Amino acid sequence: MIHSLFLVNATGDIFLEKHWKSAVSRSVCDYFFEAQERATEPENVPPVIPTPHHYLISVFRHRIFFVAVIQSEVPPLFVIEFLHRVVDTFQDYFGVCTEAAIKDNVVVVYELLEEMLDNGFPLATESNILKELIKPPTILRTVVNTITGSTNVGEQLPTGQLSVVPWRRTGVKYTNNEAYFDVVEEIDAIIDKSGSTVTAEIQGVIDACVKLTGMPDLTLSFMNPRLLDDVSFHPCVRFKRWEAERILSFIPPDGNFRLLSYHVSSQNLVAIPVYVKHNITFREGSSQGRFDLTLGPKQTMGKVVESVLVSSRLPRVVLNANLSPSQGTYTFDPVTKLLTWDVGKINPQKLPSLKGSMSLQAGASKPDENPTINIQFKIPQMAVSGLKVNRLDMYGEKYKPFKGIKYMTMAGKFQVRT
Amino acid sequence: MSSSSAFNDEKGGSSSVGEPEYGHDPASGGIFSSDYKRHDDLKEMLDSNKDSLKLEAMKRIVAMVARGKNASDLFPAVVKNVACKNIEVKKLVYVYLVRYAEEQQDLALLSISTFQRGLKDPNQLIRASALRVLSSIRVTIIVPIMMLAIKEAASDMSPYVRKTAAHAIPKLYSLDPEQKDQLIEVIEKLLADKTTLVAGSVVMAFEEVCPERIELIHKNYRKLCNLLIDVEEWGQVVIINMLTRYARTQFLNPNINESLLEEGGEKEFYASDDDEDDEEKKAEAAALAKRKPYVMDPDHRLLLRNTKPLLQSRNAAVVMAVAQLYFHLAPKAEVGVIAKALVRLLRSHSEVQYVVLQNVATMTIKRRGMFEPHLKSFYIRSTDPTQIKILKLEVLTNLASETNISTILREFQTYIKSMDKDFVAATIEAIGRCATNIGEVRDTCLNGLVQLLSNRDELVVAESVVVIKKLLQMQPEQHSEIIKHMAKLIDNIQVPMARASILWLIGEYCEHVPKIAPDVLRKMAKTFTNEEDIVKLQILNLAAKLYLTNSKQTKLLTQYVLNLAKYDQNYDIRDRARFIRQLIVPTDKSGALSKYAKKLFLALKPAPVLESPFKDRDHFQLGSLSHLLNTKAGGYQELPEWPDSAPDPSVRNVEVPEWSKCTSRKERKEKKVEKPFYSDSEGESGPTESADSESDSGSRSESDSEQTGSGSESEESVEESQSEEEEDEEEEKMKKKKKVDKSQPKKSESAESKIASEIQFLLSTSVAPTSSPQVTPVNNFLSSSLASDLEGLSLTDTVLAPTTIAPSASVRMYELLHRITGEGLGVEYCFNRQAFSPDPHMVAVQIHFTNNTSCETKNLHIEEPKLQSGMRIKEFPEIDMLPAGESVSVVMGIDFCDSTQAANFQLCTHTRKFFVSIQPPVGELMTPIFLTENEFKKEQTGHN
């Protein structure tokens, strides 16, 4: 299966290598660098690159390429999914997954990689088990370890691997027992020139932070489970129960985890919470273009649209933009031609706008493409699909937990064509 | 020492080992190239007796290894610490050892004895870790030791150690392929393992060592299917891929009659899980097709059914594995379920999208309908990476049909305006493909493309020309205007491929543009020497064609061009010129061929077919690396074609004697712990499942030798008992083991076990069968909760105790009413296996009430039984009062009519009513009989 792993940074240096079978020379990465050169953008490096003796499968995250070396047939998604799991684990352990963080914690990284794969086949990928084996470094522990000379490696043996509920640690204890659930929905939409919706769908997740003592058994039910069209679960959810009763019944992992991700059936019309009025024009023969953009709320059910961020990649001929925002700040990068406008809140009484002119390359003809506008926003305390949690019950433990639920709607891939 | 301080000057300096010579940052490069003394320092630290120093040294060494620096010269110093007490030091030593043992074979042997000792440790985790490291040391000389260790670990009582053994198998195999035969034996043994922990790993080993030995799977097939949902996600992927291949060799193509049945009928036929319905449809189909109707093997159905829930997995690889399984194995009407899940994956990371889209592209060619409802999910965003855009475009093109083409073309129009030119070129090609595939829109597309010819971007124009050329070939007569337009373009377009295309078009259809063609040739003759080779060849072609049709105007021009070509640098062009001259210019020596020159050059050429590059890619197993690359990757196992006639399905039957192979008492205990957490066996399977399994067993009847079928039973009910039997066998087996263990552990052929197996046989063939697999979906509350799971775990021991007439104390209790739903009243029941005296047809059920509230409960009685026809209930006498904290037992009788249908009734107290139901496991429906061994044997022969 997975033979070796190389971590490559943005400048093309291999800063970490790990082999699970015989060592593979790092020169194999030359094929990767070649492909990297051919692809102008890092996202365009093909995830699978065949070389004469090996196959390189890579993922690109946090400006680091994780390049796995494969020698024979293996489902590519298997490797890709695993590599992403590695990144998630690093992030979980170090807070960020940057080159610096990995270099600082190289021993922990190595220990983790050693536990995650055996002979190239995944062994322990569940974060709960890993945390039992190798304690995540914290500032406090670093200090304590320095003084006492103790280690990050857990003294206990990985009993979690033997458990029937491998995702949960045993003997969990809290003084405050809490269970928080965040229902986060993202709207993916493409809006065309005239403002009508080309496609819009809602994808949602329920992220949980559960800090409960012992072995609680939770059930979560919805007011309107029919809204959920397609779901995928954390392995802890009992599938049969969902099929039969549309109730989520599970023994939760300890800490943060994603309980559920779902897709809201496309039959339901999606309420688009913002609208954009735009007028971006380039005149033939003139070296000036006009830029005029206004945002406004729409179908927000009385909630405030927050953290609005507009970004757009302007045509190559645009040299600079001279704009004035009615609120917020904007930046324009003349190299990448990326215009970003940090709007903040949308005040329905005074709609935010960004107006001004663009200077174009002299002599260049009018660009025939129009930029697309990407919008990010957040609407707290609302789930746009109307999904509502009915109740959360706990069985198997005696205490009364504190329960909380939060709703939030965000823009996913929200794009306006102009 | 913390890891971070090891790589940080300041912290390192302030630490306990902060002597200046150690305080340097080892992460800075170049140290090891120059300063050899540093290694001496590390050696010193390793030799010290302070763990903290050793740890510090090991951390630095591991950091070197991580950066790819050679640290092999430290091997002797490191290997000495293999038996170090400190866990972290030990782990780091292991890491180092595994990395360098191959290079320092002799020294590595020093560590072996430590691991051998570890293999005997009472702690299973230490045994496992010892085996793991031992098998990772790639030193050929220890192959026999590894082999021995693996064999021993394969029969270890701990499933975790057995899992490690399974992991070790491919390691040993890659070290010494000659061990294959012995390893296969171990694999065979581990395949029979019934724990979820081992299943994934051993199938992985199977795939690496002996994927061709498909017959090893037969006996384990059903078990693997049933365990699948509880196996860890990586194991699921491997098992599903393997089972796909297996199914292709063992079952018949479910779509074999596809062409013979009309769509609607077929759908119903396959969708029905009901046995009778199936029979009917089958008959119809047979009448219709006059050939052997297709009946899905129940094991085939089992696989499809058990993999389906995994489409909901959070792991993209699992979802993809299930999707490919359905694509390759499911009847056409059922494949559709995978579309939604695959579309969901498109929300994931771009690498995942890339792989999924490749597979979707292949699927859309064969089964377009499946993804049509999700068309909009493939719309392209300007922020997508180019490679994703192009794949989405491919999918959109494959999905285009008469009904949706207008939407798709509108979408394409926006794409053409994109800034990403590679993507625009791909879009133009896609438009061309839509135009060839869908006749109605050909003219629209062509007009659109012609408009693009005036685009400012040359690449766009060039790509349009190439596509237009292909389209025009289909109906040139109607488009002489376009050809004229393109002839004008030749002055401006510089892209060679486009120029060549235009020249070819003009040459080919010179009769449609008789005035323009010679002029174009004149222009080209002027620039001939500066053209690219591909253009020169087309100029020659054009000249030849014009010479043949219009020699008056072009004779001299042609000769001029041919002369230029004669002295060209490229031999292809010289050759072509010579060839053309011989063919078209009449000389005295010219052969017979020149008469046919016109036919040769101006033959009607078939229009090109614009095909998807994903066509026929599905001969590779979807989701595989080979499919993605469209070439066979090393170690790829071909997906076999369906067999023409099904191989014997009885090979998958697991026979009774197989079960009685003994395992030790201890192992049995382990197994109990390892019981699949969410598996169905304890009554989670809903009613649909039971319906399925009934129909499943329908066609299995011929193969089952134990079948008795007492005359009065309908065929169906016999089948039911059959399928039940299999699941029960597991429990039976446990029971047997227990019995065996008591007297003679480790002897499987003992008389005891024989008797046990005979009793078991009796159970399964006794005269009053009929029941379905599930034990008890009690009232559904918490039926799947941990509480009942744990209860199941702790009591399985006593289920179906060794003798059929058992004291009630050892009988398993089922939950009728949980104390939470019952508001403090907990009710359990069991089948006490005693005759119910008031009515011999009834089964005695002992009900046990516990009052957990603080006040008394009154008037406990039964009301309103809702029973299936024929069922009867003999209620227990009303309990007047149950004081707080007390419990009481009563016996009631139920005639289940030899079915496993639940008996529903209300349990009433003075304040509340609770709906409850009792569903009997089949074993409880039988009348116990006593037989001596001889009598039993007689019975047995009678059946056979």
Coordinates of C-alpha atoms in Angstrom, one line a residue, chain B residues 455-650:
Chain B
N455 CA -12.9 36.0 -31.2
R456 CA -9.8 37.9 -30.3
D457 CA -8.0 35.1 -28.7
E458 CA -6.2 33.1 -31.2
L459 CA -6.3 29.9 -29.2
V460 CA -10.1 30.1 -29.1
V461 CA -10.3 30.6 -32.9
A462 CA -7.9 27.8 -33.6
E463 CA -9.8 25.3 -31.4
S464 CA -13.0 26.4 -33.1
V465 CA -11.6 25.8 -36.5
V466 CA -10.5 22.3 -35.6
V467 CA -14.0 21.5 -34.2
I468 CA -15.8 23.1 -37.1
K469 CA -13.8 21.1 -39.5
K470 CA -15.0 17.9 -37.9
L471 CA -18.6 19.1 -37.9
L472 CA -18.5 20.2 -41.5
Q473 CA -17.4 16.8 -42.6
M474 CA -20.8 15.6 -41.6
Q475 CA -22.8 17.7 -44.1
P476 CA -20.4 19.8 -46.2
E477 CA -23.0 20.7 -49.0
Q478 CA -24.9 23.1 -46.8
H479 CA -22.0 25.0 -45.4
S480 CA -20.0 26.4 -48.3
E481 CA -20.5 29.8 -46.7
I482 CA -18.7 28.7 -43.6
I483 CA -15.9 27.3 -45.7
K484 CA -15.5 30.6 -47.5
H485 CA -15.4 32.4 -44.2
M486 CA -12.7 30.0 -43.0
A487 CA -10.7 30.5 -46.2
K488 CA -10.5 34.2 -45.3
L489 CA -9.2 33.3 -41.8
I490 CA -6.1 31.7 -43.2
D491 CA -4.5 35.1 -43.6
N492 CA -4.7 35.7 -39.9
I493 CA -4.6 32.5 -38.0
Q494 CA -1.1 31.4 -37.0
V495 CA -1.8 28.2 -35.0
P496 CA -0.6 25.4 -37.2
M497 CA -3.3 22.9 -36.3
A498 CA -6.0 25.4 -37.3
R499 CA -4.2 26.3 -40.6
A500 CA -3.9 22.7 -41.5
S501 CA -7.5 22.1 -40.7
I502 CA -8.6 25.0 -42.9
L503 CA -6.5 23.8 -45.8
W504 CA -7.8 20.3 -45.5
L505 CA -11.3 21.6 -45.6
I506 CA -10.8 23.7 -48.7
G507 CA -9.1 20.8 -50.4
E508 CA -11.7 18.3 -49.5
Y509 CA -14.6 20.5 -50.5
C510 CA -12.9 22.5 -53.3
E511 CA -15.8 21.8 -55.6
H512 CA -18.0 23.8 -53.3
V513 CA -15.7 26.8 -53.4
P514 CA -14.3 26.6 -56.9
K515 CA -13.3 30.2 -57.1
I516 CA -11.6 30.6 -53.8
A517 CA -9.6 27.4 -53.6
P518 CA -7.0 28.2 -56.3
D519 CA -6.4 31.6 -54.7
V520 CA -5.7 30.0 -51.3
L521 CA -3.2 27.7 -52.9
R522 CA -1.5 30.7 -54.5
K523 CA -1.2 32.3 -51.1
M524 CA 0.1 29.2 -49.5
A525 CA 2.7 28.6 -52.2
K526 CA 4.2 31.9 -51.3
T527 CA 4.5 31.1 -47.6
F528 CA 5.2 27.4 -48.1
T529 CA 8.8 27.4 -46.9
N530 CA 7.9 29.1 -43.6
E531 CA 5.1 26.8 -42.6
E532 CA 5.1 24.1 -40.1
D533 CA 5.4 20.5 -41.3
I534 CA 1.8 19.7 -40.6
V535 CA 0.7 22.7 -42.7
K536 CA 3.1 21.8 -45.5
L537 CA 1.6 18.4 -45.8
Q538 CA -1.9 19.9 -46.1
I539 CA -0.7 22.3 -48.7
L540 CA 0.5 19.4 -50.7
N541 CA -2.8 17.7 -50.3
L542 CA -4.6 20.8 -51.3
A543 CA -2.4 21.1 -54.4
A544 CA -3.0 17.5 -55.4
K545 CA -6.7 17.7 -55.0
L546 CA -7.0 21.0 -57.0
Y547 CA -4.8 19.6 -59.7
L548 CA -7.2 16.7 -60.1
T549 CA -10.3 18.8 -60.2
N550 CA -9.2 22.1 -61.7
S551 CA -5.9 21.4 -63.5
K552 CA -6.3 24.3 -65.8
Q553 CA -5.9 26.9 -63.2
T554 CA -3.6 25.2 -60.8
K555 CA -1.2 23.0 -62.9
L556 CA 1.7 25.4 -62.6
L557 CA 1.1 26.2 -59.0
T558 CA 1.0 22.6 -58.1
Q559 CA 4.3 21.9 -59.8
Y560 CA 5.8 24.8 -58.0
V561 CA 4.7 23.5 -54.7
L562 CA 5.9 20.0 -55.5
N563 CA 9.3 21.4 -56.4
L564 CA 9.6 23.3 -53.2
A565 CA 8.6 20.2 -51.3
K566 CA 11.2 18.1 -53.1
Y567 CA 14.0 20.0 -51.4
D568 CA 12.4 20.3 -48.0
Q569 CA 14.3 19.4 -44.9
N570 CA 11.7 17.0 -43.7
Y571 CA 11.8 13.6 -45.3
D572 CA 8.1 13.0 -44.8
I573 CA 7.4 16.0 -46.9
R574 CA 9.9 15.0 -49.6
D575 CA 8.4 11.5 -49.6
R576 CA 4.9 12.9 -49.9
A577 CA 5.8 15.2 -52.7
R578 CA 7.4 12.3 -54.7
F579 CA 4.4 10.1 -54.1
I580 CA 1.9 12.8 -55.2
R581 CA 3.9 13.7 -58.3
Q582 CA 4.0 10.1 -59.4
L583 CA 0.3 9.7 -58.8
I584 CA -1.2 12.8 -60.4
V585 CA 1.2 14.1 -63.0
P586 CA 0.8 11.9 -66.1
T587 CA 4.1 10.7 -67.5
D588 CA 4.8 8.0 -69.9
K589 CA 6.0 5.7 -67.2
S590 CA 3.1 6.4 -64.9
G591 CA 1.5 3.2 -63.7
A592 CA -2.0 2.0 -63.5
L593 CA -2.5 3.8 -60.2
S594 CA -2.6 7.2 -61.7
K595 CA -5.9 6.4 -63.3
Y596 CA -7.4 6.0 -59.9
A597 CA -5.8 9.1 -58.5
K598 CA -9.0 11.0 -58.3
K599 CA -10.6 8.1 -56.4
L600 CA -7.7 8.0 -54.1
F601 CA -7.7 11.6 -53.2
L602 CA -11.3 12.6 -53.4
A603 CA -13.0 9.5 -51.9
L604 CA -15.8 10.2 -49.6
K605 CA -14.4 10.2 -46.1
P606 CA -16.3 9.0 -43.2
A607 CA -17.1 11.7 -40.7
P608 CA -15.0 11.5 -37.6
V609 CA -16.7 10.3 -34.4
L610 CA -16.0 12.5 -31.5
E611 CA -15.7 10.2 -28.6
S612 CA -15.2 10.6 -24.9
P613 CA -11.8 9.7 -23.7
F614 CA -13.6 7.8 -21.0
K615 CA -15.3 5.4 -23.3
D616 CA -14.5 1.8 -22.5
R617 CA -12.6 2.7 -19.4
D618 CA -14.9 0.6 -17.4
H619 CA -13.1 -2.6 -18.3
F620 CA -10.9 -1.5 -15.4
Q621 CA -12.4 -1.9 -12.0
L622 CA -13.8 1.5 -11.1
G623 CA -12.1 3.4 -8.3
S624 CA -8.8 1.6 -9.0
L625 CA -5.5 3.3 -9.8
S626 CA -5.5 1.5 -13.2
H627 CA -8.8 3.0 -14.1
L628 CA -7.6 6.5 -13.2
L629 CA -4.4 6.1 -15.3
N630 CA -6.1 4.1 -18.0
T631 CA -3.2 1.7 -18.0
K632 CA -2.7 -1.4 -16.0
A633 CA -0.9 -0.7 -12.8
G634 CA 1.4 -3.3 -11.2
G635 CA -0.5 -5.8 -9.1
Y636 CA -3.9 -4.9 -10.6
Q637 CA -6.3 -7.8 -10.5
E638 CA -8.5 -7.9 -13.6
L639 CA -12.2 -7.7 -13.0
P640 CA -13.3 -11.1 -14.4
E641 CA -16.2 -11.3 -16.9
W642 CA -19.4 -12.8 -15.6
P643 CA -19.5 -16.5 -15.9
D644 CA -22.0 -18.0 -18.3
S645 CA -23.4 -20.4 -15.8
A646 CA -23.2 -19.9 -12.1
P647 CA -20.7 -22.0 -10.2
D648 CA -22.1 -24.2 -7.5
P649 CA -23.5 -21.9 -4.8
S650 CA -23.3 -24.5 -2.2

